[in-house]
Every structure is written in C-alpha cells, then in structure tokens.
Amino acid sequence: MENSPLFNSGKGAVYNKVGKHELDASIMRGSDLQAGAVAGVKQVKNPINAAFEVLKSSPHVMLSGDGADEFAKQLNLDLVDNSYFDTDYRYQQWQAINHKKDVSLSEDLLKTDTKFGTVGAVAIDQNGTIAAGTSTGGMTNKAFGRIGDSPIIGAGTYADNRSCGISATGHGEFFIRYAVAHDICARVLYKNISLNKAADEVINDELIKAGGDGGIIGLDKNGNIVMTFNTAGMYRGYKTNDSPAQVLIYKKDSHHK
Ligand code: ASP
C-alpha cells in the first residue's frame, strides 16, 4: 500500500509546509511488546520496513530524521529522492491550503469523494499473536519537523496479546495527547469490557468532546474486528479465514465479524 499513490503513505504522501514529504511509521508485536518506529524520514521508500528493522535489529524503539534514513541505508533498504513521493493530486491539495495556517487530514477528501488516507493494519495469527502497524505522510501543510501520532507507540499504534491491537488515523495531536491506541487496549484489559465498547468510549466520547477527528481499526485477542471512527467515513477493510475480503467507506457500511 505504501507503493500505491492512492494512499497517504509512501508514494502519494502529503506535502508539508515547505513542500516536502516527511514520513512516519511504526509497528508493534503483542506477544512481547517489541516495537519499532521511524519518524520524519525523507528518503526511505517503505517506512514500515524501516520501522520493522528498528524492531528487529536495533536496541531502540524510535529513530527520527536523518538518523532513521541512515539506519535504513545501512540495512540496505530502498532509498529514494524525496521527489519520488510527489503526486499531482497531493500537490494540488497542498496548494489549496498552503497559504493558510491550517493543517488538514487526507481523509477530509471524503467530502469530494476521493479515496486517500493513512495506512494501518492489524493482524492476529493462529497462536494469538497480534501485530499492528501504521504508515503515513502525516497531515497536509504540517510544519517542517512535525511528528504525528502514527510513529508513536501508544498513540497511533499499539498491540498487546492480553487485550488488542490498534492502528489509528486522524488528527495526530489529539491521538498523542489522549494516548488513543494504548488507552483503548488498557480499557479492554483493566475494565474487562469489549474492544467495541472501549473504542467507542475513546473515539466517540473522549475524542469527540476534545474535538479530535479520526478513528481506529482493531482486533481483540479473540479475533473480533472493530473499526470505529467519528468522521463521515473511513477507508477500511478486513479479511478472516472464512470470509472474503470486505472493503467499506462510509458509516452506514456495516461489517460482520
Ligand atoms: N494521524 C496522522 C497524523 O496526524 C494523519 C492521518 O491519519 O491522516 O500524522
């Protein structure tokens, strides 16, 4: 999905205030709480691969900026010129707001019925190990150096086999301040409530009160699928062993577990 210009992730990432792309990604494994993240990378073609390398082959959880690009280079990951991430569509989107102070979510484009967005994935294997990952270009017209929730473990991504795995999309500053991904998992664990209820409490109550747009995809330890959002729609899909892949956009599109 990072290689597809359809998503705000890898190729097709949004532009920042100075007309460049700075990408964020993270990944977490719920069996041992190992995690890896890269923030503000400018040359790594596939930031999620770099995040996974941080998990596997570094003593750290998060690398940022030039150091993260250099780390990816040392591991022979594909590097590209920053202009590789350019697309006309994102350029026009940036041009429409770059004279303002605003930042905007790629999902705001739902209003014009186009289909772009941050990419997240959550999966569970037959041993009950949950993994969650998120990769994004961030928010259009974000400040140079701004880091969103997507590479922050506990904000945009979290996985714990005892509770659930979560990947978030939305206005990152709110997701960081409300530690959304971890908060949902913690509610499942400590309050002994369903993932559906926990996600609803955080996304449709806490975040709405705070004014934070966005949503999550998640899986609990029993494989229940939850996709909760407080926006008009969220591009999402799922697949189980015994059901074909489903793709949904708007709120009214319901899903069956
Ligand atoms: N959460 C991302 C960020 O704030 C943006 C998004 O999900 O569209 O960087």
mmCIF file of C-alpha atoms and ligand atoms in Angstrom:
data_model
loop_
_atom_site.group_PDB
_atom_site.id
_atom_site.type_symbol
_atom_site.label_atom_id
_atom_site.label_comp_id
_atom_site.label_asym_id
_atom_site.label_seq_id
_atom_site.Cartn_x
_atom_site.Cartn_y
_atom_site.Cartn_z
ATOM 1 C CA MET A 1 0.000 0.000 0.000
ATOM 2 C CA GLU A 2 2.975 2.328 0.571
ATOM 3 C CA ASN A 3 3.853 1.848 -3.100
ATOM 4 C CA SER A 4 0.382 2.874 -4.255
ATOM 5 C CA PRO A 5 -0.249 6.589 -4.909
ATOM 6 C CA LEU A 6 -3.809 6.061 -3.664
ATOM 7 C CA PHE A 7 -2.769 6.269 -0.015
ATOM 8 C CA ASN A 8 -1.179 8.920 2.188
ATOM 9 C CA SER A 9 1.703 6.610 2.903
ATOM 10 C CA GLY A 10 4.956 6.129 0.956
ATOM 11 C CA LYS A 11 4.325 7.171 -2.659
ATOM 12 C CA GLY A 12 1.384 9.592 -2.509
ATOM 13 C CA ALA A 13 2.285 11.026 0.895
ATOM 14 C CA VAL A 14 1.015 14.534 1.624
ATOM 15 C CA TYR A 15 3.193 17.680 1.426
ATOM 16 C CA ASN A 16 4.420 19.576 4.463
ATOM 17 C CA LYS A 17 4.579 23.354 4.841
ATOM 18 C CA VAL A 18 7.811 23.600 2.834
ATOM 19 C CA GLY A 19 6.615 21.344 0.010
ATOM 20 C CA LYS A 20 8.457 18.195 1.102
ATOM 21 C CA HIS A 21 7.411 14.800 2.379
ATOM 22 C CA GLU A 22 8.289 13.576 5.865
ATOM 23 C CA LEU A 23 7.016 10.110 6.619
ATOM 24 C CA ASP A 24 6.174 8.378 9.888
ATOM 25 C CA ALA A 25 5.623 4.669 10.581
ATOM 26 C CA SER A 26 5.530 2.201 13.447
ATOM 27 C CA ILE A 27 4.917 -1.459 14.124
ATOM 28 C CA MET A 28 4.341 -3.439 17.319
ATOM 29 C CA ARG A 29 4.142 -7.109 18.278
ATOM 30 C CA GLY A 30 1.743 -8.031 21.045
ATOM 31 C CA SER A 31 3.451 -11.222 22.271
ATOM 32 C CA ASP A 32 6.457 -9.442 23.780
ATOM 33 C CA LEU A 33 5.591 -5.750 23.357
ATOM 34 C CA GLN A 34 8.514 -5.253 20.970
ATOM 35 C CA ALA A 35 8.083 -2.193 18.792
ATOM 36 C CA GLY A 36 9.856 -0.164 16.133
ATOM 37 C CA ALA A 37 9.202 3.262 14.645
ATOM 38 C CA VAL A 38 10.666 5.842 12.303
ATOM 39 C CA ALA A 39 9.631 9.482 12.285
ATOM 40 C CA GLY A 40 10.214 12.257 9.791
ATOM 41 C CA VAL A 41 12.056 10.131 7.237
ATOM 42 C CA LYS A 42 12.627 11.757 3.860
ATOM 43 C CA GLN A 43 14.293 9.063 1.811
ATOM 44 C CA VAL A 44 13.109 5.651 2.946
ATOM 45 C CA LYS A 45 10.897 4.251 0.199
ATOM 46 C CA ASN A 46 8.965 1.992 2.578
ATOM 47 C CA PRO A 47 8.934 3.458 6.092
ATOM 48 C CA ILE A 48 7.109 0.461 7.561
ATOM 49 C CA ASN A 49 10.055 -1.756 6.585
ATOM 50 C CA ALA A 50 12.413 0.619 8.362
ATOM 51 C CA ALA A 51 10.143 0.544 11.437
ATOM 52 C CA PHE A 52 10.219 -3.264 11.358
ATOM 53 C CA GLU A 53 14.024 -3.197 11.143
ATOM 54 C CA VAL A 54 14.124 -0.930 14.194
ATOM 55 C CA LEU A 55 12.033 -3.556 15.987
ATOM 56 C CA LYS A 56 14.198 -6.467 14.828
ATOM 57 C CA SER A 57 17.715 -5.161 14.684
ATOM 58 C CA SER A 58 18.165 -2.131 16.884
ATOM 59 C CA PRO A 59 18.137 -1.684 20.657
ATOM 60 C CA HIS A 60 15.831 1.320 20.220
ATOM 61 C CA VAL A 61 12.127 1.839 19.658
ATOM 62 C CA MET A 62 12.141 5.025 17.564
ATOM 63 C CA LEU A 63 14.595 6.663 15.194
ATOM 64 C CA SER A 64 13.948 10.014 13.547
ATOM 65 C CA GLY A 65 15.019 12.201 10.630
ATOM 66 C CA ASP A 66 18.474 11.782 9.107
ATOM 67 C CA GLY A 67 19.437 9.113 11.623
ATOM 68 C CA ALA A 68 16.464 6.991 10.596
ATOM 69 C CA ASP A 69 17.272 7.447 6.887
ATOM 70 C CA GLU A 70 20.893 6.494 7.589
ATOM 71 C CA PHE A 71 19.828 3.437 9.599
ATOM 72 C CA ALA A 72 17.691 2.276 6.650
ATOM 73 C CA LYS A 73 20.608 2.839 4.286
ATOM 74 C CA GLN A 74 22.923 0.721 6.433
ATOM 75 C CA LEU A 75 20.400 -2.106 6.302
ATOM 76 C CA ASN A 76 20.214 -1.840 2.506
ATOM 77 C CA LEU A 77 16.570 -0.771 2.455
ATOM 78 C CA ASP A 78 15.498 1.077 -0.694
ATOM 79 C CA LEU A 79 16.158 4.814 -0.531
ATOM 80 C CA VAL A 80 14.630 7.326 -2.960
ATOM 81 C CA ASP A 81 14.829 11.030 -3.650
ATOM 82 C CA ASN A 82 12.152 12.940 -1.748
ATOM 83 C CA SER A 83 10.511 13.835 -5.088
ATOM 84 C CA TYR A 84 9.681 10.124 -5.569
ATOM 85 C CA PHE A 85 6.771 10.687 -3.151
ATOM 86 C CA ASP A 86 5.306 13.520 -5.288
ATOM 87 C CA THR A 87 1.870 13.202 -6.846
ATOM 88 C CA ASP A 88 -0.170 15.865 -8.635
ATOM 89 C CA TYR A 89 -3.184 15.203 -6.513
ATOM 90 C CA ARG A 90 -1.391 15.782 -3.229
ATOM 91 C CA TYR A 91 0.345 18.828 -4.681
ATOM 92 C CA GLN A 92 -2.981 20.421 -5.538
ATOM 93 C CA GLN A 93 -4.335 19.544 -2.127
ATOM 94 C CA TRP A 94 -1.346 21.305 -0.543
ATOM 95 C CA GLN A 95 -1.631 24.313 -2.885
ATOM 96 C CA ALA A 96 -5.234 24.758 -1.817
ATOM 97 C CA ILE A 97 -4.266 25.357 1.819
ATOM 98 C CA ASN A 98 -0.590 26.276 1.990
ATOM 99 C CA HIS A 99 -1.253 29.999 2.247
ATOM 100 C CA LYS A 100 -3.217 29.340 5.433
ATOM 101 C CA LYS A 101 -2.063 28.255 8.861
ATOM 102 C CA ASP A 102 -4.254 25.153 8.590
ATOM 103 C CA VAL A 103 -3.237 21.573 8.515
ATOM 104 C CA SER A 104 -5.650 19.090 7.079
ATOM 105 C CA LEU A 105 -6.366 15.398 7.195
ATOM 106 C CA SER A 106 -6.100 13.494 3.968
ATOM 107 C CA GLU A 107 -9.444 11.981 4.956
ATOM 108 C CA ASP A 108 -11.066 15.396 4.618
ATOM 109 C CA LEU A 109 -11.070 14.480 0.969
ATOM 110 C CA LEU A 110 -14.023 12.271 1.711
ATOM 111 C CA LYS A 111 -16.007 15.431 1.115
ATOM 112 C CA THR A 112 -15.061 15.269 -2.530
ATOM 113 C CA ASP A 113 -15.409 11.503 -2.553
ATOM 114 C CA THR A 114 -11.828 10.739 -3.403
ATOM 115 C CA LYS A 115 -10.088 7.859 -1.755
ATOM 116 C CA PHE A 116 -6.821 8.502 0.004
ATOM 117 C CA GLY A 117 -5.526 8.048 3.519
ATOM 118 C CA THR A 118 -3.052 6.875 6.101
ATOM 119 C CA VAL A 119 -2.458 3.140 6.044
ATOM 120 C CA GLY A 120 -2.855 0.928 9.089
ATOM 121 C CA ALA A 121 -3.007 -2.824 9.525
ATOM 122 C CA VAL A 122 -3.754 -5.141 12.425
ATOM 123 C CA ALA A 123 -3.496 -8.924 12.293
ATOM 124 C CA ILE A 124 -3.699 -11.923 14.604
ATOM 125 C CA ASP A 125 -2.103 -15.308 13.939
ATOM 126 C CA GLN A 126 -3.125 -18.797 14.996
ATOM 127 C CA ASN A 127 -1.030 -18.521 18.172
ATOM 128 C CA GLY A 128 -2.890 -15.408 19.259
ATOM 129 C CA THR A 129 -0.048 -13.039 18.475
ATOM 130 C CA ILE A 130 -1.375 -9.664 17.474
ATOM 131 C CA ALA A 131 0.605 -7.200 15.340
ATOM 132 C CA ALA A 132 -0.323 -3.625 14.483
ATOM 133 C CA GLY A 133 1.350 -1.164 12.131
ATOM 134 C CA THR A 134 0.734 2.319 10.757
ATOM 135 C CA SER A 135 2.400 4.301 7.969
ATOM 136 C CA THR A 136 1.626 7.859 6.927
ATOM 137 C CA GLY A 137 2.772 11.047 5.278
ATOM 138 C CA GLY A 138 1.075 12.877 8.156
ATOM 139 C CA MET A 139 -1.107 15.948 7.716
ATOM 140 C CA THR A 140 -1.069 18.268 4.706
ATOM 141 C CA ASN A 141 0.793 21.513 5.367
ATOM 142 C CA LYS A 142 2.222 20.259 8.663
ATOM 143 C CA ALA A 143 5.240 22.156 9.962
ATOM 144 C CA PHE A 144 8.673 21.004 8.883
ATOM 145 C CA GLY A 145 9.751 18.552 11.602
ATOM 146 C CA ARG A 146 6.269 17.879 12.936
ATOM 147 C CA ILE A 147 5.750 14.309 14.102
ATOM 148 C CA GLY A 148 2.266 12.876 14.362
ATOM 149 C CA ASP A 149 0.771 10.006 16.299
ATOM 150 C CA SER A 150 1.477 7.293 13.732
ATOM 151 C CA PRO A 151 5.075 6.553 14.806
ATOM 152 C CA ILE A 152 4.304 6.954 18.499
ATOM 153 C CA ILE A 153 3.728 3.663 20.252
ATOM 154 C CA GLY A 154 0.620 4.023 22.384
ATOM 155 C CA ALA A 155 -0.801 6.889 20.314
ATOM 156 C CA GLY A 156 -1.187 5.704 16.702
ATOM 157 C CA THR A 157 -0.197 2.072 17.137
ATOM 158 C CA TYR A 158 -0.368 -0.476 19.953
ATOM 159 C CA ALA A 159 -0.511 -4.257 20.299
ATOM 160 C CA ASP A 160 -0.723 -6.421 23.406
ATOM 161 C CA ASN A 161 -1.804 -10.063 23.184
ATOM 162 C CA ARG A 162 -3.624 -9.700 26.517
ATOM 163 C CA SER A 163 -6.037 -7.160 25.071
ATOM 164 C CA CYS A 164 -5.917 -5.984 21.477
ATOM 165 C CA GLY A 165 -4.091 -4.407 18.561
ATOM 166 C CA ILE A 166 -4.914 -0.926 17.303
ATOM 167 C CA SER A 167 -3.891 1.272 14.372
ATOM 168 C CA ALA A 168 -5.234 4.818 14.263
ATOM 169 C CA THR A 169 -5.834 7.542 11.723
ATOM 170 C CA GLY A 170 -6.918 11.089 12.363
ATOM 171 C CA HIS A 171 -5.736 14.379 13.791
ATOM 172 C CA GLY A 172 -2.485 13.191 15.316
ATOM 173 C CA GLU A 173 -2.095 15.798 18.017
ATOM 174 C CA PHE A 174 -5.285 14.543 19.690
ATOM 175 C CA PHE A 175 -4.260 10.916 19.325
ATOM 176 C CA ILE A 176 -0.943 11.695 21.019
ATOM 177 C CA ARG A 177 -2.470 13.670 23.873
ATOM 178 C CA TYR A 178 -5.153 11.063 24.513
ATOM 179 C CA ALA A 179 -2.735 8.122 24.008
ATOM 180 C CA VAL A 180 -5.576 6.655 21.990
ATOM 181 C CA ALA A 181 -4.229 3.258 20.914
ATOM 182 C CA HIS A 182 -2.954 2.399 24.376
ATOM 183 C CA ASP A 183 -5.984 3.821 26.129
ATOM 184 C CA ILE A 184 -8.301 1.544 24.160
ATOM 185 C CA CYS A 185 -6.179 -1.541 24.937
ATOM 186 C CA ALA A 186 -5.910 -0.535 28.598
ATOM 187 C CA ARG A 187 -9.676 -0.161 28.903
ATOM 188 C CA VAL A 188 -10.136 -3.665 27.465
ATOM 189 C CA LEU A 189 -7.613 -5.081 29.928
ATOM 190 C CA TYR A 190 -8.470 -3.210 33.104
ATOM 191 C CA LYS A 191 -12.196 -2.621 32.722
ATOM 192 C CA ASN A 192 -12.824 -6.031 31.195
ATOM 193 C CA ILE A 193 -15.059 -4.523 28.522
ATOM 194 C CA SER A 194 -15.271 -5.421 24.838
ATOM 195 C CA LEU A 195 -12.968 -3.804 22.305
ATOM 196 C CA ASN A 196 -16.048 -2.382 20.646
ATOM 197 C CA LYS A 197 -17.088 -0.623 23.858
ATOM 198 C CA ALA A 198 -13.570 0.578 24.654
ATOM 199 C CA ALA A 199 -13.098 2.015 21.172
ATOM 200 C CA ASP A 200 -16.493 3.661 21.348
ATOM 201 C CA GLU A 201 -15.660 5.305 24.686
ATOM 202 C CA VAL A 202 -12.414 6.756 23.374
ATOM 203 C CA ILE A 203 -13.297 7.661 19.775
ATOM 204 C CA ASN A 204 -16.940 8.609 20.110
ATOM 205 C CA ASP A 205 -16.853 10.100 23.568
ATOM 206 C CA GLU A 206 -13.423 11.346 24.708
ATOM 207 C CA LEU A 207 -12.226 12.443 21.274
ATOM 208 C CA ILE A 208 -15.485 13.990 20.180
ATOM 209 C CA LYS A 209 -15.570 16.049 23.390
ATOM 210 C CA ALA A 210 -11.993 17.129 22.717
ATOM 211 C CA GLY A 211 -12.665 17.942 19.062
ATOM 212 C CA GLY A 212 -10.349 15.279 17.631
ATOM 213 C CA ASP A 213 -11.333 13.762 14.286
ATOM 214 C CA GLY A 214 -10.372 10.222 13.432
ATOM 215 C CA GLY A 215 -10.777 6.549 14.029
ATOM 216 C CA ILE A 216 -9.141 3.189 14.575
ATOM 217 C CA ILE A 217 -9.049 -0.325 13.247
ATOM 218 C CA GLY A 218 -8.534 -3.018 15.858
ATOM 219 C CA LEU A 219 -8.616 -6.687 16.699
ATOM 220 C CA ASP A 220 -9.009 -8.231 20.126
ATOM 221 C CA LYS A 221 -7.363 -11.414 21.381
ATOM 222 C CA ASN A 222 -10.350 -13.456 20.178
ATOM 223 C CA GLY A 223 -10.125 -12.046 16.680
ATOM 224 C CA ASN A 224 -13.105 -9.698 16.951
ATOM 225 C CA ILE A 225 -12.774 -6.896 14.409
ATOM 226 C CA VAL A 226 -13.587 -3.311 15.352
ATOM 227 C CA MET A 227 -13.409 -0.275 13.071
ATOM 228 C CA THR A 228 -14.621 2.820 14.903
ATOM 229 C CA PHE A 229 -14.474 6.417 13.667
ATOM 230 C CA ASN A 230 -16.082 9.759 14.391
ATOM 231 C CA THR A 231 -15.807 11.121 10.832
ATOM 232 C CA ALA A 232 -18.225 10.668 7.924
ATOM 233 C CA GLY A 233 -16.241 7.726 6.681
ATOM 234 C CA MET A 234 -13.001 5.835 6.979
ATOM 235 C CA TYR A 235 -11.475 3.722 4.238
ATOM 236 C CA ARG A 236 -11.229 0.284 5.749
ATOM 237 C CA GLY A 237 -11.339 -3.408 5.058
ATOM 238 C CA TYR A 238 -10.917 -6.785 6.680
ATOM 239 C CA LYS A 239 -10.487 -10.433 5.910
ATOM 240 C CA THR A 240 -10.879 -13.552 8.028
ATOM 241 C CA ASN A 241 -10.052 -17.197 7.367
ATOM 242 C CA ASP A 242 -13.604 -17.900 6.435
ATOM 243 C CA SER A 243 -14.771 -14.704 4.800
ATOM 244 C CA PRO A 244 -13.698 -12.955 1.624
ATOM 245 C CA ALA A 245 -12.081 -9.513 1.809
ATOM 246 C CA GLN A 246 -14.530 -6.692 2.564
ATOM 247 C CA VAL A 247 -13.924 -3.026 1.809
ATOM 248 C CA LEU A 248 -16.005 -0.263 3.402
ATOM 249 C CA ILE A 249 -16.040 3.532 3.312
ATOM 250 C CA TYR A 250 -18.964 5.245 4.992
ATOM 251 C CA LYS A 251 -20.529 4.807 8.399
ATOM 252 C CA LYS A 252 -23.623 3.092 7.122
ATOM 253 C CA ASP A 253 -21.478 0.329 5.591
ATOM 254 C CA SER A 254 -21.621 -2.197 8.393
ATOM 255 C CA HIS A 255 -19.337 -5.145 8.874
ATOM 256 C CA HIS A 256 -19.820 -8.625 10.263
ATOM 257 C CA LYS A 257 -17.193 -10.232 12.407
HETATM 258 N N1 ASP B 1 -2.662 10.589 12.084
HETATM 259 C C1 ASP B 1 -1.859 11.144 11.028
HETATM 260 C C2 ASP B 1 -1.050 12.282 11.577
HETATM 261 O O1 ASP B 1 -1.552 13.068 12.359
HETATM 262 C C3 ASP B 1 -2.663 11.641 9.864
HETATM 263 C C4 ASP B 1 -3.727 10.726 9.342
HETATM 264 O O2 ASP B 1 -4.039 9.701 9.943
HETATM 265 O O3 ASP B 1 -4.303 11.033 8.278
HETATM 266 O O4 ASP B 1 0.081 12.430 11.176
#
